[in-house]
Short mmCIF file of C-alpha atoms in Angstrom, two decimals:
data_model
loop_
_atom_site.label_atom_id
_atom_site.label_comp_id
_atom_site.label_asym_id
_atom_site.label_seq_id
_atom_site.Cartn_x
_atom_site.Cartn_y
_atom_site.Cartn_z
CA MET S 6 -56.86 -32.30 108.95
CA ARG S 7 -59.75 -34.21 107.37
CA ARG S 8 -58.03 -37.55 108.05
CA LYS S 9 -57.50 -36.71 111.72
CA ALA S 10 -60.77 -34.91 112.44
CA GLN S 11 -63.22 -36.34 114.94
CA LEU S 12 -66.37 -37.01 112.93
CA LEU S 13 -69.63 -36.36 114.73
CA ASP S 14 -73.02 -37.57 113.54
CA GLU S 15 -76.00 -35.34 112.93
CA PRO S 16 -78.22 -35.42 116.02
CA ALA S 17 -81.32 -37.57 116.26
CA GLY S 18 -84.76 -36.03 116.46
CA PRO S 19 -87.54 -34.57 114.34
CA ARG S 20 -86.79 -32.30 111.41
CA ALA S 21 -90.27 -30.89 110.98
CA GLY S 22 -93.28 -30.21 113.14
CA ARG S 23 -95.81 -27.77 114.53
CA VAL S 24 -95.67 -26.40 118.05
CA GLY S 25 -96.74 -23.40 120.13
CA SER S 26 -99.66 -21.01 120.19
CA GLY S 27 -100.33 -17.61 118.71
CA PRO S 28 -99.98 -16.25 115.17
CA ALA S 29 -98.87 -18.76 112.54
CA LEU S 30 -95.20 -18.73 111.59
CA ARG S 31 -93.84 -20.92 108.80
CA LEU S 32 -90.12 -21.42 109.45
CA LEU S 33 -87.39 -23.03 107.34
CA ILE S 34 -83.87 -23.67 108.65
CA ALA S 35 -81.43 -24.62 105.88
CA GLY S 36 -77.75 -25.18 105.33
CA ASP S 37 -74.78 -27.16 106.56
CA SER S 38 -73.75 -29.26 109.57
CA ALA S 39 -74.23 -26.39 112.00
CA ALA S 40 -77.80 -25.92 110.80
CA ALA S 41 -78.21 -29.70 111.14
CA GLY S 42 -77.05 -29.51 114.77
CA VAL S 43 -73.78 -31.41 114.63
CA GLY S 44 -72.05 -31.13 118.01
CA VAL S 45 -75.01 -32.14 120.18
CA ASP S 46 -76.82 -35.44 120.69
CA CYS S 47 -80.41 -34.46 119.92
CA GLN S 48 -82.26 -31.85 117.90
CA ASP S 49 -83.77 -30.37 121.07
CA LEU S 50 -80.28 -29.03 121.92
CA ALA S 51 -79.43 -28.04 118.35
CA LEU S 52 -80.24 -24.78 116.58
CA SER S 53 -83.60 -25.99 115.32
CA GLY S 54 -84.86 -27.27 118.66
CA GLN S 55 -83.72 -24.27 120.67
CA LEU S 56 -84.99 -21.72 118.15
CA VAL S 57 -88.38 -23.39 117.73
CA SER S 58 -88.75 -23.69 121.51
CA ARG S 59 -88.22 -19.95 121.92
CA LEU S 60 -90.48 -18.96 119.05
CA ALA S 61 -93.27 -21.28 120.25
CA GLN S 62 -93.77 -18.96 123.22
CA ALA S 63 -95.13 -16.30 120.84
CA PHE S 64 -96.12 -18.15 117.64
CA THR S 65 -97.63 -21.35 116.33
CA VAL S 66 -94.50 -22.51 114.55
CA ASP S 67 -94.79 -24.78 111.52
CA TRP S 68 -91.13 -25.59 111.00
CA ARG S 69 -88.84 -27.60 108.75
CA LEU S 70 -85.11 -28.36 108.80
CA GLU S 71 -83.27 -28.94 105.51
CA ALA S 72 -79.59 -29.27 106.34
CA THR S 73 -76.79 -31.76 105.72
CA THR S 74 -73.18 -32.10 106.81
CA GLY S 75 -70.80 -30.93 104.09
CA HIS S 76 -73.32 -28.89 102.14
CA THR S 77 -72.16 -25.79 100.34
CA THR S 78 -74.31 -22.96 99.05
CA ARG S 79 -74.57 -24.73 95.69
CA ASP S 80 -75.71 -27.97 97.38
CA THR S 81 -78.35 -26.12 99.37
CA LEU S 82 -79.59 -24.26 96.32
CA ALA S 83 -80.11 -27.58 94.51
CA ARG S 84 -81.79 -29.14 97.53
CA LEU S 85 -84.26 -26.33 98.08
CA GLY S 86 -85.15 -25.97 94.42
CA ALA S 87 -87.80 -28.69 94.67
CA LEU S 88 -89.03 -27.73 98.14
CA PRO S 89 -92.68 -26.67 98.42
CA GLY S 90 -93.32 -23.31 100.07
CA PRO S 91 -94.18 -20.80 101.12
CA PHE S 92 -92.26 -19.88 104.29
CA ASP S 93 -92.55 -16.71 106.34
CA VAL S 94 -89.04 -16.86 107.79
CA VAL S 95 -85.91 -18.64 106.57
CA VAL S 96 -82.69 -19.07 108.56
CA THR S 97 -79.57 -20.08 106.64
CA SER S 98 -76.19 -21.32 107.84
CA LEU S 99 -73.61 -21.65 105.08
CA GLY S 100 -70.06 -20.71 104.23
CA VAL S 101 -67.70 -23.02 106.10
CA ASN S 102 -67.77 -25.69 103.39
CA ASP S 103 -67.57 -23.03 100.69
CA THR S 104 -64.42 -21.79 102.45
CA THR S 105 -62.75 -25.19 102.73
CA ARG S 106 -63.51 -25.94 99.07
CA ALA S 107 -61.71 -22.77 97.95
CA THR S 108 -64.81 -20.99 96.64
CA SER S 109 -63.89 -17.45 95.64
CA ALA S 110 -65.65 -14.48 97.20
CA ARG S 111 -67.20 -13.66 93.83
CA GLN S 112 -68.51 -17.21 93.34
CA PHE S 113 -69.85 -17.30 96.86
CA ALA S 114 -71.72 -14.00 96.48
CA ALA S 115 -73.22 -15.14 93.16
CA ARG S 116 -74.41 -18.46 94.60
CA GLN S 117 -75.79 -16.79 97.69
CA ALA S 118 -77.63 -14.29 95.47
CA ALA S 119 -79.19 -17.19 93.54
CA LEU S 120 -80.24 -18.73 96.86
CA MET S 121 -81.79 -15.44 97.96
CA GLU S 122 -83.69 -15.22 94.67
CA LEU S 123 -85.13 -18.68 95.35
CA LEU S 124 -86.00 -17.97 98.98
CA THR S 125 -87.65 -14.61 98.34
CA GLY S 126 -89.19 -15.64 95.01
CA PRO S 127 -90.70 -19.14 94.70
CA LEU S 128 -90.48 -19.82 98.45
CA ALA S 129 -91.95 -16.36 99.24
CA ALA S 130 -89.94 -15.67 102.40
CA ARG S 131 -90.61 -12.25 103.85
CA LEU S 132 -87.67 -12.43 106.24
CA VAL S 133 -84.38 -14.27 105.61
CA LEU S 134 -81.85 -14.37 108.41
CA VAL S 135 -78.54 -15.14 106.76
CA THR S 136 -76.04 -16.28 109.36
CA SER S 137 -72.62 -14.75 108.83
CA VAL S 138 -69.74 -16.99 107.75
CA PRO S 139 -67.96 -17.85 111.00
CA ASP S 140 -64.35 -16.74 111.42
CA MET S 141 -62.61 -20.09 111.05
CA ALA S 142 -59.50 -18.76 112.76
CA LEU S 143 -61.47 -19.22 115.99
CA PHE S 144 -62.10 -22.96 115.49
CA PRO S 145 -60.07 -24.76 118.20
CA ALA S 146 -59.51 -27.86 116.05
CA LEU S 147 -57.61 -26.01 113.31
CA PRO S 148 -53.80 -25.78 113.67
CA GLN S 149 -51.65 -22.94 112.39
CA PRO S 150 -51.08 -21.89 109.67
CA LEU S 151 -54.30 -23.52 108.39
CA SER S 152 -56.30 -21.63 111.00
CA TRP S 153 -55.02 -18.26 109.78
CA VAL S 154 -55.52 -19.10 106.09
CA LEU S 155 -59.09 -20.33 106.53
CA GLY S 156 -59.83 -17.44 108.86
CA GLN S 157 -58.79 -14.93 106.23
CA GLN S 158 -60.80 -16.66 103.51
CA SER S 159 -63.94 -17.08 105.65
CA GLN S 160 -63.82 -13.35 106.41
CA ARG S 161 -63.51 -12.54 102.70
CA LEU S 162 -66.58 -14.63 101.95
CA ASP S 163 -68.54 -12.99 104.74
CA ARG S 164 -67.71 -9.49 103.49
CA SER S 165 -68.87 -10.45 100.00
CA LEU S 166 -72.04 -11.90 101.51
CA ALA S 167 -72.84 -8.75 103.46
CA THR S 168 -72.36 -6.56 100.38
CA MET S 169 -74.56 -8.79 98.23
CA LEU S 170 -77.37 -8.84 100.79
CA ASP S 171 -77.80 -5.07 100.44
CA ARG S 172 -79.77 -5.90 97.26
CA PHE S 173 -82.41 -7.83 99.22
CA PRO S 174 -84.64 -5.85 101.60
CA GLN S 175 -85.97 -9.12 103.06
CA ALA S 176 -82.50 -10.15 104.24
CA VAL S 177 -80.77 -9.67 107.58
CA HIS S 178 -77.06 -10.42 107.81
CA HIS S 179 -77.07 -12.04 111.25
CA ARG S 180 -73.85 -12.37 113.25
CA PRO S 181 -74.43 -14.65 116.27
CA GLN S 182 -73.20 -13.19 119.55
CA ILE S 183 -71.34 -16.21 120.89
CA PRO S 184 -68.75 -15.64 123.66
CA LEU S 185 -65.12 -16.57 123.04
CA ASP S 186 -65.14 -19.43 125.51
CA PRO S 187 -63.96 -23.05 125.11
CA ALA S 188 -67.40 -24.17 126.32
CA MET S 189 -68.90 -22.83 123.09
CA ALA S 190 -67.17 -25.53 121.01
CA ALA S 191 -68.32 -29.14 120.68
CA ARG S 192 -65.89 -31.94 121.52
CA ASP S 193 -64.58 -31.98 117.94
CA GLY S 194 -63.40 -28.37 118.27
CA TYR S 195 -65.12 -27.54 115.01
CA HIS S 196 -68.88 -27.34 115.62
CA PRO S 197 -70.99 -25.41 118.16
CA SER S 198 -71.86 -26.84 121.55
CA ALA S 199 -75.35 -26.78 123.04
CA LEU S 200 -74.45 -23.50 124.78
CA ALA S 201 -73.37 -21.93 121.49
CA TYR S 202 -76.56 -23.09 119.81
CA ALA S 203 -78.52 -21.50 122.67
CA HIS S 204 -76.83 -18.11 122.11
CA TRP S 205 -77.38 -18.38 118.37
CA ALA S 206 -81.05 -19.34 118.75
CA GLU S 207 -81.68 -16.57 121.26
CA GLY S 208 -80.32 -13.92 118.92
CA LEU S 209 -82.35 -15.22 115.98
CA ALA S 210 -85.54 -15.34 118.07
CA ARG S 211 -85.07 -11.72 119.13
CA VAL S 212 -84.73 -10.60 115.52
CA ILE S 213 -87.76 -12.60 114.39
CA GLU S 214 -89.91 -11.30 117.25
CA GLY S 215 -88.75 -7.76 116.54
CA GLN S 216 -89.72 -8.15 112.88
CA ALA S 217 -93.15 -9.68 113.65
CA ARG S 218 -95.05 -6.94 111.77
CA ARG S 219 -92.95 -7.51 108.68
CA ILE S 220 -93.69 -11.24 108.81
#
């Protein structure tokens, strides 16, 4: 599958900035290729661009994107360890690469807990929106029986994630409401399209705006 996969580059565009008007909001988006926006041609159409655009209608958003194709939870934990904070809100997108690298549910929960300790401790996040591990059985590019196997494992990791997050009152286990439609997949059949990123960003923005007092 890796040999045959269509490899898409991370989109061009800024990975940090300040935009909008209203109360200050320090935002970090971190994680894997989906967080980085793979599947679209520019960051404006990716998760970061669409989320920041929505939040800028209500906040002055000081934002930063720290995401790389192929990153696992362990990679992200190492990357963010030296990052200066604080941040008010953090959005994470992780789990697909943990799934494909045969990370156990117990290992995944432990690494995610360490990441949460970092985000809510040294980086001082008051709200962490942890995107659920996507059901990989729904990825159009994956053939059977690989699709079923990875689907089962991704769901195991997500259940362990949800249980672990009960320990962190700052955390929200966020499941994007993305329609089951071929238009939601990028041309590689593996990453989100611009439409899928729009649905994801809209849901995140609603949660953040609804939690404004907490932030």
